[in-house]
XYZ file of C-alpha atoms in Angstrom:
614
model
C 5.177 15.156 17.939
C 3.544 15.841 21.309
C 4.805 19.434 21.190
C 3.341 19.895 17.714
C 0.017 18.456 18.871
C -0.107 20.976 21.724
C 0.490 23.859 19.329
C -2.238 22.548 17.032
C -4.688 22.252 19.926
C -3.941 25.860 20.837
C -4.777 27.010 17.308
C -7.934 24.901 17.072
C -9.315 24.980 13.518
C -7.972 28.463 12.709
C -5.781 29.393 9.744
C -2.775 29.460 12.046
C -3.077 25.720 12.496
C -2.702 25.177 8.751
C 0.221 27.564 8.542
C 2.054 25.481 11.144
C 1.230 22.186 9.440
C 2.034 23.478 5.943
C 5.346 24.908 7.119
C 6.388 21.517 8.478
C 5.304 19.845 5.235
C 7.252 22.472 3.284
C 10.424 21.713 5.236
C 9.992 17.980 4.643
C 9.204 18.467 0.933
C 12.139 20.848 0.454
C 14.564 18.389 2.032
C 13.004 15.589 -0.011
C 13.513 17.582 -3.217
C 17.163 18.241 -2.319
C 17.830 14.552 -1.659
C 16.044 13.507 -4.857
C 17.892 16.058 -7.005
C 21.300 15.303 -5.460
C 20.847 11.564 -5.704
C 19.888 11.759 -9.376
C 22.982 13.795 -10.187
C 25.181 11.407 -8.207
C 23.893 8.521 -10.332
C 24.775 10.484 -13.494
C 28.220 11.418 -12.195
C 29.285 8.062 -10.787
C 27.400 5.625 -13.031
C 26.443 7.095 -16.386
C 29.532 9.239 -17.000
C 32.236 6.669 -16.063
C 30.543 3.746 -17.853
C 29.218 5.390 -21.019
C 31.168 8.628 -21.307
C 27.913 10.560 -21.630
C 26.284 13.303 -19.571
C 22.873 14.607 -20.663
C 22.493 18.185 -21.836
C 20.819 20.331 -19.200
C 18.684 23.455 -19.314
C 20.225 26.850 -18.569
C 18.891 26.941 -15.030
C 20.090 23.468 -14.015
C 23.321 22.299 -12.475
C 25.081 20.327 -15.221
C 27.339 17.328 -14.661
C 30.605 17.933 -16.537
C 32.451 15.230 -18.475
C 36.129 14.484 -17.814
C 38.385 15.686 -20.675
C 39.412 12.159 -21.629
C 35.912 10.645 -21.680
C 34.769 8.869 -24.843
C 31.090 8.418 -25.545
C 30.044 4.778 -26.040
C 26.413 4.666 -27.281
C 26.018 0.952 -26.683
C 27.344 1.236 -23.142
C 24.643 3.858 -22.596
C 22.045 1.276 -23.631
C 23.570 -1.174 -21.152
C 23.552 1.446 -18.363
C 19.890 2.199 -19.072
C 19.035 -1.498 -19.005
C 20.804 -2.066 -15.693
C 19.202 1.071 -14.289
C 15.762 -0.200 -15.292
C 16.500 -3.578 -13.711
C 17.730 -2.163 -10.399
C 14.894 0.363 -10.231
C 12.345 -2.327 -11.067
C 13.678 -4.647 -8.357
C 13.578 -1.916 -5.719
C 9.987 -1.027 -6.586
C 8.792 -4.625 -6.941
C 10.242 -5.908 -3.675
C 9.621 -2.881 -1.457
C 6.669 -0.838 -2.805
C 4.942 -1.902 -6.052
C 2.677 1.164 -5.945
C 5.762 3.355 -6.527
C 6.021 2.294 -10.177
C 5.078 4.634 -13.007
C 4.766 8.400 -12.919
C 3.747 8.807 -9.271
C 1.358 11.702 -9.744
C -1.473 9.383 -10.787
C -0.940 7.341 -7.614
C -1.202 10.499 -5.505
C -4.456 11.491 -7.226
C -5.836 7.998 -6.603
C -4.834 8.150 -2.934
C -6.617 11.488 -2.543
C -9.908 10.323 -4.039
C -10.062 6.650 -3.110
C -7.685 5.884 -0.222
C -8.472 8.608 2.334
C -5.114 10.225 1.537
C -3.155 7.234 2.812
C 0.322 6.595 1.382
C 2.596 4.010 2.955
C 5.518 5.480 4.912
C 8.093 3.654 2.798
C 6.877 5.149 -0.492
C 8.898 8.424 -0.316
C 12.166 6.552 0.191
C 11.501 3.867 -2.418
C 10.279 6.418 -4.968
C 13.270 8.686 -4.386
C 15.837 5.932 -4.957
C 14.029 4.201 -7.844
C 13.346 7.443 -9.745
C 16.877 8.777 -9.223
C 18.211 5.543 -10.729
C 15.750 5.557 -13.651
C 16.364 9.183 -14.598
C 20.067 9.150 -13.674
C 20.759 6.248 -16.027
C 18.999 7.880 -18.996
C 15.380 6.741 -18.720
C 12.965 9.054 -20.519
C 10.893 10.685 -17.805
C 10.400 13.784 -15.722
C 11.000 14.789 -12.124
C 7.542 16.122 -11.281
C 5.862 12.714 -10.900
C 8.417 11.246 -8.496
C 8.694 14.392 -6.386
C 4.872 14.580 -6.292
C 4.641 11.113 -4.771
C 7.651 11.617 -2.503
C 6.392 14.908 -1.051
C 2.764 13.781 -0.890
C 3.927 10.711 1.014
C 5.772 12.924 3.482
C 2.630 15.017 4.001
C 0.548 11.883 4.601
C 3.223 10.567 6.980
C 3.035 13.742 9.078
C -0.763 13.499 9.200
C -0.554 9.887 10.393
C 1.991 10.728 13.098
C -0.293 13.493 14.385
C -3.415 11.293 14.148
C -5.198 13.805 11.941
C -8.538 13.169 10.241
C -8.794 11.798 6.680
C -9.745 15.264 5.425
C -6.668 16.839 7.017
C -4.499 14.000 5.701
C -5.737 14.650 2.165
C -4.973 18.346 2.453
C -1.452 17.758 3.790
C -0.828 15.138 1.130
C -1.868 17.548 -1.637
C 0.106 20.380 -0.025
C 3.171 18.131 -0.034
C 2.665 17.380 -3.712
C 2.445 21.083 -4.554
C 5.482 21.879 -2.410
C 7.613 19.223 -4.100
C 6.680 20.377 -7.598
C 7.127 24.039 -6.665
C 10.593 23.321 -5.259
C 12.008 21.062 -7.977
C 10.910 23.474 -10.738
C 11.631 26.633 -8.742
C 8.009 27.672 -9.287
C 6.186 27.882 -5.912
C 2.985 29.518 -7.205
C 2.684 26.969 -10.000
C 3.194 24.149 -7.504
C 0.425 25.445 -5.249
C -2.109 25.735 -8.082
C -0.957 22.439 -9.601
C -1.813 20.579 -6.397
C -5.336 22.018 -6.357
C -6.035 21.614 -10.075
C -4.465 18.280 -11.071
C -6.962 16.289 -8.972
C -9.835 16.914 -11.408
C -10.247 16.488 -15.167
C -12.903 19.175 -15.601
C -12.697 22.841 -14.692
C -12.681 22.289 -10.926
C -10.184 22.862 -8.135
C -9.610 21.692 -4.572
C -9.975 25.096 -2.912
C -9.067 23.870 0.592
C -5.617 22.901 -0.672
C -4.486 26.234 -2.133
C -3.446 28.140 1.013
C -1.664 25.205 2.723
C -0.036 24.261 -0.582
C 1.114 27.831 -1.210
C 2.641 28.018 2.272
C 4.380 24.660 1.898
C 5.613 25.570 -1.607
C 7.217 28.792 -0.406
C 9.070 26.983 2.366
C 10.139 24.076 0.124
C 11.274 26.460 -2.639
C 13.307 28.513 -0.189
C 15.089 25.430 1.125
C 15.676 23.838 -2.267
C 17.122 26.934 -3.936
C 19.677 27.320 -1.149
C 21.128 23.941 -2.145
C 21.866 25.187 -5.686
C 24.959 27.083 -6.904
C 24.493 30.866 -6.510
C 24.625 31.546 -10.276
C 21.491 29.450 -10.970
C 19.793 29.677 -7.598
C 16.997 31.982 -8.756
C 17.397 31.520 -12.494
C 14.325 30.111 -14.312
C 14.810 26.555 -15.526
C 15.287 27.665 -19.144
C 17.128 30.886 -18.369
C 16.067 34.506 -18.381
C 16.779 35.369 -22.035
C 13.383 34.395 -23.470
C 11.482 37.593 -24.216
C 8.783 37.156 -26.847
C 5.716 39.202 -27.674
C 2.533 38.854 -29.691
C 3.443 40.846 -32.793
C -0.040 40.977 -34.345
C -3.592 39.777 -33.614
C -3.342 37.917 -36.939
C -0.851 35.617 -35.246
C -3.638 34.150 -33.109
C -4.772 32.175 -36.173
C -1.549 30.135 -36.486
C -1.565 29.752 -32.712
C -5.051 28.226 -33.021
C -3.716 25.790 -35.607
C -0.913 24.986 -33.169
C -3.594 24.022 -30.633
C -5.118 21.595 -33.132
C -1.711 19.998 -33.827
C -0.941 19.773 -30.098
C -4.286 18.065 -29.482
C -3.664 15.444 -32.188
C -0.166 14.674 -30.934
C -1.497 14.616 -27.361
C -3.966 11.946 -28.408
C -1.103 9.891 -29.857
C 0.903 10.345 -26.651
C -1.914 9.216 -24.330
C -2.989 6.294 -26.509
C 0.550 4.991 -27.071
C 1.478 5.421 -23.422
C -1.427 3.329 -22.137
C -1.232 0.766 -24.926
C 2.438 0.250 -24.073
C 1.657 0.004 -20.353
C -1.118 -2.530 -20.962
C 1.147 -4.504 -23.310
C 3.912 -4.748 -20.718
C 1.450 -5.797 -17.998
C 0.344 -8.730 -20.171
C 3.888 -9.979 -20.700
C 4.417 -13.295 -18.824
C 7.614 -12.046 -17.165
C 8.737 -11.088 -13.680
C 7.501 -7.548 -12.950
C 10.961 -6.284 -11.992
C 12.390 -7.379 -15.354
C 9.901 -5.380 -17.429
C 11.404 -1.923 -16.643
C 14.782 -3.240 -17.798
C 13.269 -4.348 -21.119
C 11.498 -1.005 -21.517
C 14.706 0.929 -20.748
C 16.723 -1.234 -23.167
C 14.226 -0.674 -25.984
C 14.112 3.067 -25.260
C 17.921 3.179 -25.342
C 18.074 1.308 -28.639
C 15.495 3.634 -30.200
C 17.365 6.721 -28.972
C 20.794 5.506 -30.094
C 19.331 4.404 -33.427
C 18.060 7.941 -34.014
C 21.390 9.365 -32.853
C 23.305 7.246 -35.385
C 20.903 7.894 -38.245
C 21.164 11.679 -37.832
C 24.940 11.864 -37.897
C 25.640 11.590 -34.164
C 23.902 14.881 -33.380
C 23.870 15.149 -29.572
C 20.645 17.178 -29.657
C 18.593 14.121 -30.595
C 19.611 12.393 -27.364
C 16.968 14.589 -25.776
C 14.673 11.628 -26.476
C 16.403 10.043 -23.464
C 16.561 11.390 -19.904
C 14.559 14.526 -19.172
C 15.378 16.082 -22.553
C 15.546 19.590 -21.090
C 18.830 20.362 -22.872
C 17.259 19.732 -26.275
C 14.183 21.719 -25.307
C 16.498 24.579 -24.325
C 17.778 24.665 -27.926
C 14.226 24.543 -29.309
C 13.246 27.483 -27.103
C 16.255 29.635 -28.053
C 17.520 28.550 -31.493
C 14.865 26.402 -33.147
C 16.424 26.825 -36.600
C 19.557 25.026 -35.336
C 17.485 21.853 -35.102
C 15.236 22.273 -38.137
C 11.713 21.005 -38.745
C 12.535 17.344 -39.619
C 14.691 16.816 -36.519
C 12.178 18.550 -34.261
C 9.341 16.331 -35.495
C 11.481 13.224 -35.110
C 12.274 14.199 -31.527
C 8.537 14.701 -30.866
C 7.468 11.218 -31.910
C 10.550 9.363 -30.721
C 10.238 11.072 -27.315
C 6.670 9.777 -27.134
C 7.947 6.266 -27.851
C 10.863 6.331 -25.388
C 8.661 7.746 -22.606
C 6.017 5.095 -23.216
C 8.691 2.392 -23.089
C 10.429 3.759 -19.986
C 7.415 4.627 -17.825
C 4.842 2.307 -19.408
C 7.040 -0.696 -18.663
C 6.968 0.135 -14.958
C 9.923 2.490 -14.752
C 9.803 5.232 -12.137
C 9.594 8.711 -13.632
C 7.211 11.545 -14.391
C 5.318 12.413 -17.554
C 5.294 16.220 -17.232
C 8.937 16.636 -18.286
C 8.542 14.589 -21.493
C 5.307 16.478 -22.191
C 7.211 19.763 -22.131
C 9.822 18.434 -24.557
C 7.166 17.008 -26.896
C 5.022 20.156 -26.836
C 8.015 22.503 -27.092
C 9.633 20.724 -30.047
C 6.278 20.404 -31.817
C 5.627 24.106 -31.284
C 9.097 25.005 -32.573
C 8.575 22.902 -35.724
C 5.197 24.520 -36.396
C 6.651 27.975 -35.700
C 9.424 27.395 -38.226
C 6.862 26.133 -40.739
C 4.632 29.185 -40.343
C 7.650 31.491 -40.515
C 8.601 30.057 -43.909
C 5.038 30.600 -45.150
C 4.236 33.935 -43.488
C 7.540 35.609 -42.554
C 5.907 38.989 -41.972
C 3.404 37.568 -39.453
C 5.427 34.870 -37.696
C 8.751 36.459 -36.796
C 9.558 34.469 -33.638
C 9.222 30.707 -34.218
C 10.657 30.017 -30.755
C 7.568 31.676 -29.262
C 5.555 28.747 -30.598
C 7.841 26.410 -28.673
C 7.028 28.246 -25.433
C 3.284 28.168 -26.120
C 3.406 24.558 -27.310
C 5.090 23.541 -24.078
C 2.151 24.902 -22.094
C -0.588 23.813 -24.466
C 0.471 20.191 -24.678
C 0.495 19.425 -20.950
C -2.601 21.567 -20.299
C -4.545 19.343 -22.673
C -3.372 15.856 -21.720
C -3.070 16.553 -17.978
C -6.257 18.651 -17.731
C -4.485 21.425 -15.842
C -4.588 24.675 -17.873
C -4.156 27.282 -15.133
C -1.223 25.722 -13.303
C 0.447 24.925 -16.635
C 0.266 28.555 -17.760
C 1.840 29.651 -14.479
C 4.392 26.830 -14.593
C 5.644 27.574 -18.108
C 5.859 31.276 -17.357
C 7.992 30.481 -14.309
C 10.199 27.976 -16.162
C 10.897 30.258 -19.120
C 10.713 33.666 -17.479
C 8.796 34.711 -20.616
C 5.710 36.748 -19.728
C 5.087 38.335 -23.130
C 3.056 35.422 -24.511
C 0.234 35.314 -21.997
C -2.555 35.883 -24.538
C -1.524 33.176 -27.063
C -0.717 30.798 -24.197
C -4.182 31.314 -22.713
C -5.718 30.760 -26.150
C -3.823 27.546 -26.885
C -4.216 26.027 -23.407
C -7.949 26.765 -23.420
C -8.402 25.199 -26.856
C -6.366 22.106 -26.019
C -8.157 21.731 -22.687
C -11.500 21.694 -24.499
C -10.420 19.521 -27.430
C -8.629 16.947 -25.243
C -11.616 16.447 -22.944
C -11.996 12.777 -23.961
C -8.374 11.853 -23.256
C -6.301 12.381 -20.151
C -2.881 11.310 -19.007
C -3.882 10.773 -15.372
C -6.621 8.146 -15.268
C -7.226 8.607 -11.536
C -8.584 12.114 -12.055
C -12.330 12.508 -11.540
C -14.388 15.165 -13.356
C -15.429 17.313 -10.385
C -15.607 17.398 -6.597
C -19.097 15.889 -6.820
C -17.564 12.752 -8.370
C -14.863 12.337 -5.730
C -15.282 9.887 -2.864
C -13.370 12.430 -0.794
C -16.331 14.819 -1.036
C -19.244 12.431 -1.386
C -20.241 12.906 2.246
C -19.864 16.686 1.980
C -22.089 16.774 -1.063
C -24.763 14.591 0.569
C -24.800 16.908 3.592
C -24.964 20.008 1.353
C -27.964 18.612 -0.523
C -29.768 17.362 2.594
C -29.219 20.629 4.438
C -30.920 22.422 1.564
C -34.143 20.474 2.149
C -36.546 20.815 5.084
C -38.708 18.180 6.718
C -41.721 20.357 5.962
C -40.936 20.081 2.236
C -40.913 16.276 2.283
C -43.415 14.713 4.734
C -47.101 14.493 3.803
C -49.279 15.959 6.603
C -52.409 14.589 4.877
C -51.251 10.982 5.014
C -53.520 9.090 7.417
C -51.763 8.007 10.601
C -53.570 6.000 13.303
C -53.020 7.623 16.700
C -53.345 5.429 19.784
C -54.724 6.921 23.035
C -52.517 5.967 25.960
C -55.376 4.111 27.700
C -55.952 1.753 24.748
C -55.666 -1.880 25.834
C -53.168 -4.251 24.322
C -56.040 -6.378 23.050
C -57.348 -3.440 21.019
C -53.853 -2.655 19.798
C -53.324 -6.246 18.556
C -56.570 -6.129 16.566
C -55.614 -2.702 15.220
C -52.308 -4.107 13.923
C -54.144 -6.921 12.158
C -56.335 -4.497 10.232
C -53.675 -2.171 8.673
C -50.088 -1.946 7.391
C -48.889 0.853 9.702
C -45.582 0.062 11.472
C -45.168 2.960 13.944
C -47.988 4.125 16.262
C -47.800 7.514 18.004
C -49.419 7.476 21.467
C -51.425 10.545 22.558
C -52.855 11.740 25.837
C -56.338 13.113 26.482
C -55.232 16.495 25.062
C -54.163 14.714 21.845
C -50.504 15.495 22.488
C -47.959 12.866 21.613
C -46.467 11.278 24.711
C -44.750 8.218 23.221
C -44.548 5.816 20.343
C -44.344 2.086 19.732
C -43.766 -0.122 16.721
C -45.397 -3.361 15.612
C -42.183 -5.130 16.721
C -42.729 -3.819 20.277
C -46.192 -5.395 20.327
C -44.989 -8.784 19.047
C -43.140 -9.428 22.321
C -46.565 -9.680 24.033
C -48.335 -11.890 21.491
C -47.543 -15.176 23.262
C -48.905 -13.980 26.594
C -52.566 -13.209 25.923
C -53.338 -13.193 29.650
C -52.137 -9.602 29.906
C -53.850 -8.331 26.735
C -56.698 -6.819 28.747
C -54.434 -5.602 31.554
C -51.682 -3.809 29.619
C -52.356 -0.542 27.842
C -50.530 1.583 25.265
C -48.689 3.466 28.007
C -47.074 0.160 29.033
C -45.924 -0.697 25.525
C -44.712 2.665 24.274
C -41.328 4.328 24.688
C -41.342 7.852 26.047
C -37.872 8.635 24.679
C -39.181 10.221 21.530
C -36.836 10.748 18.586
C -38.678 13.322 16.513
C -38.215 16.191 14.078
C -39.928 19.486 13.349
C -40.932 20.868 9.917
C -38.069 23.365 10.134
C -35.372 20.700 10.659
C -33.243 19.926 7.600
C -33.033 16.439 6.158
C -29.440 16.038 7.291
C -30.688 16.297 10.886
C -33.503 13.885 10.095
C -31.151 11.346 8.519
C -28.887 11.428 11.585
C -31.892 10.685 13.803
C -33.032 7.869 11.522
C -29.623 6.231 11.740
C -29.103 6.809 15.481
C -31.615 4.031 16.334
C -32.033 2.506 12.871
C -35.595 3.851 12.564
C -37.745 3.860 9.430
C -40.146 6.626 10.472
C -40.007 9.681 12.714
C -42.907 11.673 14.203
C -43.062 15.298 13.070
C -43.850 17.642 15.985
C -44.885 21.294 15.830
C -41.916 23.432 16.926
C -44.187 26.150 18.377
C -46.560 23.808 20.209
C -44.540 21.003 21.849
C -46.395 17.713 21.667
C -48.637 18.661 18.766
C -48.429 15.789 16.280
C -48.284 16.798 12.596
C -47.463 13.566 10.803
C -44.779 10.970 10.136
C -41.594 11.358 8.079
C -40.435 8.173 6.368
C -36.798 7.351 5.733
C -37.574 6.385 2.123
C -39.180 9.813 1.589
C -35.942 11.406 2.780
C -33.815 9.318 0.410
C -36.197 9.983 -2.496
C -36.010 13.730 -1.877
C -32.212 13.541 -1.835
C -32.142 11.583 -5.102
C -34.460 14.089 -6.774
C -32.309 17.021 -5.670
C -29.161 15.165 -6.772
C -30.599 14.652 -10.260
C -31.523 18.332 -10.397
C -27.916 19.267 -9.526
C -26.535 16.947 -12.207
C -28.969 18.264 -14.817
C -28.120 21.855 -13.948
C -24.389 21.069 -14.169
C -24.878 19.376 -17.545
C -26.870 22.319 -18.912
C -24.283 24.822 -17.710
């Protein structure tokens, strides 16, 4: 660490410093993603497969776990495996790091805004193990939330070891989050933008994060892909066979209707998720038992659907990540059909709410893709049956639905567009994807999946000081103080007796002292005079020059209010003399602290009103 500190000191505050830091974070995030991915697959291979005879379907670009030839699927053993996985995961989280429960991404957002970017050093390890167990035993969740918290924790850990400032810690934490997401999804650009965009619920971004996050994402992606088999190393998550186009401008109308449907289902998803979470928190049970109950209920719901639909393996996408089922919806939607697709949509919402809402450790982005993709495929098939000449590619609606759904509920339209393009390798649907994500982003403004998001940078505690400084620096002392306000000036030869009687006749608290040329040479307050009140024998002997302080703390009309506020707080003063900058010693008036605060509040209200009107 000492060597790294020396390099950082050599770079100062230049861009090179951030390249060094982001590269280190990228290496840590890439290794973290490899461990997380490997551990999850080990749980599937050595726990789920031997005990239940089941291995989840995977997307085309993922490394699948193969079943032994003699394995027999036991649905009820799968429920038992899920229950035990929820119990073990819940115990690990409860006893070692309770803040590691849930999706993880929301905790990272909260740490950025409210905790100075601090994440306990044990969080990456606890989150890695707990999430690998939850997802590896069939819990309905995604990988983005866990890897976000794991990699963000590693970034915060590096910042702590190097004794960096809270601002730098926040940036490294966010860069780690972007690097982890970019690596696990093989989408480095999407990861970089995701880290900057996911922090806010309105159209705002954390600009300082983008370059470090992009650097860290590239490094993490490069490391992670080298751990994969060569045949899928650079293959998009859902393969490279998806090539759709916008066949006619008329097709934008059904895409707009898709946005409406996605918004309504997104509302159901958010409401059910948080109602389930709140319901589990009220249960009078041990916290580590609740994830087991949630996993058991999710397993029962999934197996119930599996049995009712003739043991169709595609419906088991309501468990685990569900990427295998989404792969079918993206490539051969008609193989599933509208009824099954809609069932998967709503049952996936339920199983995710039960798994993660009960305290299980997993992300919500993966389930969102499955929900949005299957909903889009169902709507595409429906429009194709009604307008076969206009809607010729129902699977295209699955691609667009995947992006639109998460863009709305997660308030991240730009990174989602980039992410889905990277995951599908399908770049022919940019226009309808932009349309749907924009519409869902606007229509979902009242609901969001990540409650720790704040609307804009102005609302973040991380930037409250920056914003105050920006506003105060835009105001000058000359714009605030009143030069016509009457101020009693005390000649330096004035006796203490005269000063005491002067204090009794007015409410002034600070008294500038002037020489015979009427130039300010000092100042005293009514508190300074009180120390002499009990010794009236020196009232006629002492003069203003004896009472005053010559160490003047003053401002000029050209100073900004940020400078003035610093001088107020340096000695806890309530007023400051305003001196002419061109004629040293020429007294112009007094600036009050309350005038400074009032000016700031007025400017702040103007900013808020302007933002609301725009």
